[in-house]
């Protein structure tokens, strides 16, 4: 089931350079293709993708066509990428060793208005599932339809909360009726498109509800009844495949309960009849505006996954394998950023995050090598205590004498050796041999003899991403009217236009009523913004009192979320940010009638927790003026005029087709740093196909559109100075605050612009800026991997591809030299070797230096093997480089630069 071996690297003793192969097929061979057991027979919309097969399960594993399988799943949310990105992302999942693709279904994206469905563009779920099937991968469809997922309102459509008498996720008839209608809609669509396994489709598992066990107790007995109802409703839809409920320890017998966590090796399902499934392996974490960026080390992710399969796990899903982008206003709340990169193995732009992707790919290959032994054990594996914090689990089709060598006994046997000590190495004795185990690691022995992989030993390359200017697609034709310092003339026009946003009421469907209305009840989430305006009459006595005391009155609001801004007579007085926090803002009135305007802003609706329909947004409690000579003035029940959204927003000032009727004027120097201002300019697309990012770190807070597409919210909120470290000590239990970066810097400054949203020239960029920013410092760059490097010891394990020779009998894999592998992004070539040393090099990536022992031929040999190629593999041995220092353990360290291939420098045909 492993990949085919590469061509022999030992074909001629007279040609040592043959040992430095450019391995074309090595990187594209996945650890296991799901289609191997259910052959792909069609790739069109009219025929099946697989020979129809049934899906079942027993206490050990999910059964595909009656056969137990050890499955690896990759989480990919289809709306967080463009359809044009999907094929590449799916292919990278497969190449990385995934058998399954997992996604949530996003109710609010598919039913934006009650009974009105949308399944197009980024929400074309059927197209996404078919693309997965065409790659020969299986599918885990998590219908929910509550998703959480750091997605706006957890995936619920906002119209749902307006149904009379509704309560979400409990034994409530109005909610259950709507939920059943939508779930049935999705199931019927999958059946109609023949996407279930028994129809020749890829869907093998599906989920009802989502982490309901976390909040079920909040609803008492009604929660228990609802959970039972949801399970029976799903089973009644006759899908022919199993249903799962994650984090639901009381799931009914016919429903698989599963684990979501950073570690799930200790998880046990609530019935012996169910396999051990991990639906969310959190290999990263999300970020909030004003917070640092979380990272989970590749070594710890690998450790967690290896432990899961070691202790009886059968299906594990990375949440996320590709995180993507919260385009438009889909980011959840409160305060979640536009990027949903998630530190995933495939980054937000669709590139491989190395070494995480490569290290996990090697792990998956090692696990698949163990699959025959893993599925052969019907009960528990043999357990061997190797030390106080060391243990082995042995899987075999027969009794294993663990104190003896396995050579010649004819058994299928695989073993996992774990050292869960966080600090100390351990030497353990098993199978008649000694094994050295690093702290917090698992060694995998596919043959119960040779170590194929250790979670703490990373053999994958390190990739360093960069945002870098390239050539524009053509010379800029835009004529300057105002030259602003810092504008990148190679892309952006030097002409900028501005339009001032009206503060408060601007027309449209504004209305007046008594009292403070709840934000969502008014906006229905059609905009982040809601204006509240009232009048306050100030007397001479009031002004004299404040003047004599040297004080100002203050506006007080009991609670606000997420952002509140206070204006007096059209001028911004102050702001408050927080989740249901109090506001106290000094205000300066003039004698007579004053206009008091409040702006309530949402930055993502609450996506997690009980009683979501009651959370709402805007202001709560009293709104009053304090510090007046005759006592406080309660404005809570005053007459307020309400205006939903921005004038520029509802007149679509951001749309190319609306520019003729928009009110724009040439930007002046005074317009820089001006709050509540719209900016626009034109720009050219960079050449090539590399992803494009825009730097908005010079701006304050707002939203950005490109050619009418809302790329998302932006906000240059800075993370605290503390909480990050220069390095991460990975051993020990991980939490999202353990390995953080970006302290003291804006949480997000770069924003993804999909290539599909760009044309060669004359692209329209429109920004709405709330707090004041400097558009002259905005830049447009391409995103790619510029620097790649790796360091491999001659004592490292042989390449995992060598194990594929285990088709019959055993092989001596320890006679094969380890390999150092390098790979640029698709469409890029290795153009320069900036460092190469075989011997005793020191330092790490971007900081290598030669040691006392160094083979002088290293640079020339590595350059000959790698330069001009997209990828290369180099044998790490004296046979290649000679022996520069006998008796010394040697490493090969290489650093290289990648550049765009000349074949991909021109724009794509469709652009």
Short mmCIF file of C-alpha atoms in Angstrom, two decimals, residues 297-607:
data_model
loop_
_atom_site.label_atom_id
_atom_site.label_comp_id
_atom_site.label_asym_id
_atom_site.label_seq_id
_atom_site.Cartn_x
_atom_site.Cartn_y
_atom_site.Cartn_z
CA UNK A 297 5.00 22.37 16.30
CA UNK A 298 5.13 19.61 13.70
CA UNK A 299 6.80 17.30 16.21
CA UNK A 300 3.94 17.58 18.67
CA UNK A 301 1.27 17.12 15.98
CA UNK A 302 3.06 13.98 14.83
CA UNK A 303 3.39 12.75 18.41
CA UNK A 304 -0.35 13.19 19.02
CA UNK A 305 -1.32 11.35 15.83
CA UNK A 306 1.14 8.51 16.34
CA UNK A 307 -0.12 8.02 19.90
CA UNK A 308 -3.69 7.90 18.62
CA UNK A 309 -3.00 5.02 16.23
CA UNK A 310 -0.68 3.39 18.77
CA UNK A 311 -3.49 3.20 21.30
CA UNK A 312 -6.18 1.83 18.99
CA UNK A 313 -7.27 4.79 16.89
CA UNK A 314 -8.61 4.13 13.40
CA UNK A 315 -9.59 7.44 11.75
CA UNK A 316 -8.08 10.84 12.45
CA UNK A 317 -9.01 14.16 10.83
CA UNK A 318 -6.79 17.25 10.83
CA UNK A 319 -8.62 20.39 11.82
CA UNK A 320 -7.41 22.08 9.69
CA UNK A 321 -5.29 20.59 6.90
CA UNK A 322 -6.02 23.71 4.87
CA UNK A 323 -7.54 26.61 6.78
CA UNK A 324 -7.96 29.27 4.12
CA UNK A 325 -9.52 32.71 4.36
CA UNK A 326 -12.63 34.19 5.95
CA UNK A 327 -13.67 36.13 2.88
CA UNK A 328 -16.35 38.83 3.08
CA UNK A 329 -17.97 38.89 6.53
CA UNK A 330 -17.80 35.16 7.25
CA UNK A 331 -15.31 35.38 10.14
CA UNK A 332 -16.84 34.35 13.45
CA UNK A 333 -16.83 36.22 16.66
CA UNK A 334 -16.09 37.92 18.66
CA UNK A 335 -13.12 39.51 16.88
CA UNK A 336 -11.77 36.65 14.75
CA UNK A 337 -9.39 37.72 12.01
CA UNK A 338 -9.85 37.42 8.26
CA UNK A 339 -7.09 34.84 7.89
CA UNK A 340 -8.01 31.29 8.87
CA UNK A 341 -4.53 29.97 8.18
CA UNK A 342 -4.68 27.86 11.37
CA UNK A 343 -0.96 26.95 11.12
CA UNK A 344 -2.21 24.15 8.87
CA UNK A 345 0.02 21.86 6.74
CA UNK A 346 -1.26 23.71 3.65
CA UNK A 347 -1.18 27.43 4.34
CA UNK A 348 -3.82 30.08 3.63
CA UNK A 349 -2.48 30.66 0.11
CA UNK A 350 -2.37 26.96 -0.81
CA UNK A 351 1.38 26.38 -0.27
CA UNK A 352 2.93 23.53 1.68
CA UNK A 353 3.90 24.59 5.19
CA UNK A 354 7.21 22.87 5.75
CA UNK A 355 8.32 21.02 7.75
CA UNK A 356 4.79 20.33 9.06
CA UNK A 357 3.36 19.00 5.79
CA UNK A 358 6.40 16.85 5.01
CA UNK A 359 6.81 15.52 8.54
CA UNK A 360 3.16 14.49 8.71
CA UNK A 361 3.35 12.97 5.21
CA UNK A 362 6.19 10.76 6.43
CA UNK A 363 4.13 9.86 9.50
CA UNK A 364 1.17 8.86 7.35
CA UNK A 365 3.40 6.70 5.16
CA UNK A 366 4.75 4.94 8.25
CA UNK A 367 1.23 4.36 9.62
CA UNK A 368 0.06 2.92 6.30
CA UNK A 369 3.03 0.55 6.34
CA UNK A 370 1.65 -0.69 9.65
CA UNK A 371 -1.93 -1.00 8.40
CA UNK A 372 -1.88 -4.77 7.71
CA UNK A 373 -0.84 -5.39 11.32
CA UNK A 374 -3.13 -2.72 12.76
CA UNK A 375 -6.26 -4.18 11.16
CA UNK A 376 -5.23 -7.77 11.93
CA UNK A 377 -5.63 -7.30 15.69
CA UNK A 378 -9.23 -7.87 16.68
CA UNK A 379 -8.84 -7.11 20.35
CA UNK A 380 -6.17 -5.12 22.12
CA UNK A 381 -2.55 -5.04 20.96
CA UNK A 382 0.16 -6.57 23.07
CA UNK A 383 1.25 -4.05 25.66
CA UNK A 384 4.81 -3.95 26.94
CA UNK A 385 5.94 -1.69 29.76
CA UNK A 386 9.42 -0.50 28.80
CA UNK A 387 10.09 1.94 31.64
CA UNK A 388 8.40 4.31 34.06
CA UNK A 389 7.25 6.52 31.16
CA UNK A 390 7.96 4.28 28.19
CA UNK A 391 5.68 1.71 26.61
CA UNK A 392 5.18 -0.36 23.47
CA UNK A 393 2.05 -1.48 21.67
CA UNK A 394 2.59 -4.44 19.35
CA UNK A 395 0.13 -5.31 16.57
CA UNK A 396 0.43 -8.72 14.95
CA UNK A 397 -1.54 -11.60 13.46
CA UNK A 398 0.00 -13.90 16.03
CA UNK A 399 1.60 -14.06 19.46
CA UNK A 400 4.89 -12.13 19.50
CA UNK A 401 7.82 -12.97 21.74
CA UNK A 402 8.81 -9.38 22.39
CA UNK A 403 12.12 -10.32 23.99
CA UNK A 404 13.34 -11.94 20.78
CA UNK A 405 14.21 -10.80 17.29
CA UNK A 406 11.35 -10.93 14.79
CA UNK A 407 13.60 -12.15 11.99
CA UNK A 408 12.24 -15.25 10.27
CA UNK A 409 9.09 -15.77 12.35
CA UNK A 410 6.70 -15.13 9.41
CA UNK A 411 4.31 -12.91 11.35
CA UNK A 412 2.81 -9.64 10.24
CA UNK A 413 3.99 -7.35 12.99
CA UNK A 414 4.19 -3.61 13.64
CA UNK A 415 5.06 -1.78 16.83
CA UNK A 416 4.88 1.69 18.34
CA UNK A 417 7.43 2.61 21.03
CA UNK A 418 6.53 5.70 23.07
CA UNK A 419 8.49 7.84 25.48
CA UNK A 420 6.07 10.23 27.17
CA UNK A 421 8.74 11.73 29.41
CA UNK A 422 8.88 15.45 28.60
CA UNK A 423 12.57 15.89 29.42
CA UNK A 424 14.69 12.75 29.17
CA UNK A 425 15.87 10.41 26.45
CA UNK A 426 15.26 6.74 27.18
CA UNK A 427 17.01 3.62 25.98
CA UNK A 428 14.59 0.67 25.85
CA UNK A 429 15.07 -3.04 25.06
CA UNK A 430 12.57 -4.96 22.94
CA UNK A 431 12.69 -7.46 20.04
CA UNK A 432 16.23 -8.33 21.09
CA UNK A 433 17.49 -4.79 20.33
CA UNK A 434 18.04 -1.47 22.03
CA UNK A 435 16.13 1.60 20.84
CA UNK A 436 16.87 5.20 21.81
CA UNK A 437 13.71 7.26 22.27
CA UNK A 438 13.78 11.07 22.44
CA UNK A 439 11.52 12.76 24.99
CA UNK A 440 7.85 13.12 24.01
CA UNK A 441 8.15 10.91 20.96
CA UNK A 442 6.90 7.77 19.27
CA UNK A 443 9.01 5.44 17.14
CA UNK A 444 7.16 3.42 14.50
CA UNK A 445 8.50 -0.02 13.54
CA UNK A 446 6.47 -1.38 10.59
CA UNK A 447 8.27 -4.74 10.83
CA UNK A 448 8.80 -4.83 14.62
CA UNK A 449 12.50 -4.44 13.99
CA UNK A 450 13.51 -1.33 12.02
CA UNK A 451 12.50 2.21 12.94
CA UNK A 452 10.85 3.85 9.93
CA UNK A 453 9.87 7.09 11.66
CA UNK A 454 10.22 8.92 14.95
CA UNK A 455 7.94 11.86 15.66
CA UNK A 456 10.78 13.93 17.16
CA UNK A 457 13.16 13.48 14.22
CA UNK A 458 12.17 15.76 11.36
CA UNK A 459 13.51 14.83 7.94
CA UNK A 460 11.32 17.23 5.96
CA UNK A 461 12.68 20.50 4.62
CA UNK A 462 11.99 23.88 6.15
CA UNK A 463 10.33 26.44 3.87
CA UNK A 464 10.46 30.18 4.46
CA UNK A 465 7.53 32.05 2.95
CA UNK A 466 7.96 35.55 1.63
CA UNK A 467 5.85 38.42 0.32
CA UNK A 468 7.82 39.94 -2.52
CA UNK A 469 7.31 42.39 -5.34
CA UNK A 470 7.46 41.01 -8.83
CA UNK A 471 6.94 42.50 -12.24
CA UNK A 472 3.49 43.91 -13.00
CA UNK A 473 1.63 42.25 -15.80
CA UNK A 474 2.30 45.28 -18.00
CA UNK A 475 3.53 48.84 -17.69
CA UNK A 476 1.17 50.99 -15.71
CA UNK A 477 -0.94 53.18 -17.94
CA UNK A 478 -2.52 55.18 -15.13
CA UNK A 479 -1.91 58.91 -15.26
CA UNK A 480 -0.90 60.45 -11.93
CA UNK A 481 -2.84 63.31 -10.44
CA UNK A 482 -1.39 63.23 -6.94
CA UNK A 483 1.95 61.56 -6.31
CA UNK A 484 2.02 60.10 -2.81
CA UNK A 485 5.34 59.00 -1.30
CA UNK A 486 5.58 55.28 -0.80
CA UNK A 487 3.09 54.17 -3.43
CA UNK A 488 4.45 51.16 -5.29
CA UNK A 489 4.28 52.53 -8.81
CA UNK A 490 4.93 49.13 -10.34
CA UNK A 491 1.41 48.00 -9.42
CA UNK A 492 -0.71 50.82 -8.04
CA UNK A 493 -1.82 53.88 -9.83
CA UNK A 494 -0.53 57.06 -8.21
CA UNK A 495 -4.07 58.37 -8.51
CA UNK A 496 -6.21 57.88 -5.43
CA UNK A 497 -9.77 59.03 -4.97
CA UNK A 498 -11.72 59.56 -1.77
CA UNK A 499 -15.32 59.85 -0.66
CA UNK A 500 -16.43 60.84 2.81
CA UNK A 501 -18.93 58.59 4.57
CA UNK A 502 -21.93 60.32 6.10
CA UNK A 503 -22.03 60.14 9.89
CA UNK A 504 -25.41 58.92 11.07
CA UNK A 505 -28.55 59.10 8.95
CA UNK A 506 -28.02 59.12 5.21
CA UNK A 507 -31.47 58.15 3.90
CA UNK A 508 -32.54 54.84 2.51
CA UNK A 509 -34.71 53.00 5.02
CA UNK A 510 -33.86 54.97 8.16
CA UNK A 511 -36.58 55.16 10.79
CA UNK A 512 -37.21 56.64 14.21
CA UNK A 513 -38.59 54.91 17.26
CA UNK A 514 -38.48 55.16 21.01
CA UNK A 515 -35.86 53.16 22.85
CA UNK A 516 -32.65 51.29 22.16
CA UNK A 517 -33.21 48.45 19.69
CA UNK A 518 -31.07 45.33 19.54
CA UNK A 519 -28.56 45.51 16.70
CA UNK A 520 -29.37 42.27 14.87
CA UNK A 521 -33.10 42.83 15.13
CA UNK A 522 -32.57 45.91 13.00
CA UNK A 523 -29.74 44.97 10.60
CA UNK A 524 -30.54 41.27 10.09
CA UNK A 525 -26.75 41.07 9.63
CA UNK A 526 -26.89 42.79 6.24
CA UNK A 527 -24.09 45.07 7.47
CA UNK A 528 -21.56 45.29 10.29
CA UNK A 529 -22.78 48.81 11.04
CA UNK A 530 -25.84 50.31 12.75
CA UNK A 531 -26.22 54.03 13.49
CA UNK A 532 -28.24 55.36 16.47
CA UNK A 533 -28.91 59.11 16.49
CA UNK A 534 -30.78 61.30 18.98
CA UNK A 535 -30.79 64.96 20.01
CA UNK A 536 -29.62 66.41 23.32
CA UNK A 537 -30.56 69.96 24.35
CA UNK A 538 -27.86 71.70 26.40
CA UNK A 539 -28.58 74.85 28.38
CA UNK A 540 -26.37 77.80 29.31
CA UNK A 541 -26.48 76.52 32.89
CA UNK A 542 -25.04 73.15 31.78
CA UNK A 543 -22.20 74.77 29.85
CA UNK A 544 -21.41 77.15 32.72
CA UNK A 545 -21.38 74.29 35.22
CA UNK A 546 -18.86 72.26 33.19
CA UNK A 547 -16.71 75.32 32.57
CA UNK A 548 -16.57 76.26 36.25
CA UNK A 549 -15.75 72.70 37.33
CA UNK A 550 -13.26 72.07 34.52
CA UNK A 551 -14.98 68.79 33.65
CA UNK A 552 -16.92 67.26 30.81
CA UNK A 553 -20.13 65.22 30.91
CA UNK A 554 -19.86 61.56 29.96
CA UNK A 555 -21.92 59.12 27.97
CA UNK A 556 -22.30 55.77 29.75
CA UNK A 557 -23.58 52.53 28.22
CA UNK A 558 -23.90 49.49 30.46
CA UNK A 559 -22.67 46.99 27.86
CA UNK A 560 -21.54 47.04 24.25
CA UNK A 561 -20.18 44.55 21.71
CA UNK A 562 -17.92 44.50 19.58
CA UNK A 563 -17.09 48.14 18.75
CA UNK A 564 -18.97 51.30 19.75
CA UNK A 565 -18.13 54.78 18.47
CA UNK A 566 -19.53 58.00 19.88
CA UNK A 567 -20.02 61.13 17.74
CA UNK A 568 -21.12 64.58 18.87
CA UNK A 569 -22.30 66.88 16.12
CA UNK A 570 -20.59 64.72 13.51
CA UNK A 571 -17.20 64.61 15.26
CA UNK A 572 -15.77 61.41 16.70
CA UNK A 573 -15.53 61.69 20.50
CA UNK A 574 -14.23 58.20 21.28
CA UNK A 575 -14.59 54.44 20.90
CA UNK A 576 -14.78 51.24 22.92
CA UNK A 577 -13.90 47.67 21.91
CA UNK A 578 -14.96 44.53 23.75
CA UNK A 579 -17.48 41.76 24.22
CA UNK A 580 -20.32 43.05 26.39
CA UNK A 581 -18.11 45.58 28.18
CA UNK A 582 -19.14 48.95 29.61
CA UNK A 583 -18.52 52.25 27.86
CA UNK A 584 -17.83 55.61 29.51
CA UNK A 585 -16.92 58.36 27.09
CA UNK A 586 -16.42 62.07 27.95
CA UNK A 587 -18.29 64.25 25.44
CA UNK A 588 -18.16 67.95 24.65
CA UNK A 589 -21.50 69.59 23.91
CA UNK A 590 -22.30 73.12 22.82
CA UNK A 591 -25.16 75.25 24.05
CA UNK A 592 -28.40 74.41 22.24
CA UNK A 593 -29.41 71.31 20.29
CA UNK A 594 -26.66 68.69 19.87
CA UNK A 595 -26.73 65.63 17.67
CA UNK A 596 -25.52 62.52 19.53
CA UNK A 597 -24.73 59.59 17.22
CA UNK A 598 -23.69 56.11 18.26
CA UNK A 599 -22.26 53.59 15.83
CA UNK A 600 -22.52 49.92 16.75
CA UNK A 601 -20.16 47.60 14.88
CA UNK A 602 -20.10 43.83 14.70
CA UNK A 603 -16.79 42.04 14.17
CA UNK A 604 -18.15 38.53 13.69
CA UNK A 605 -21.22 37.09 15.39
CA UNK A 606 -20.76 34.70 18.29
CA UNK A 607 -20.04 31.24 16.90
#
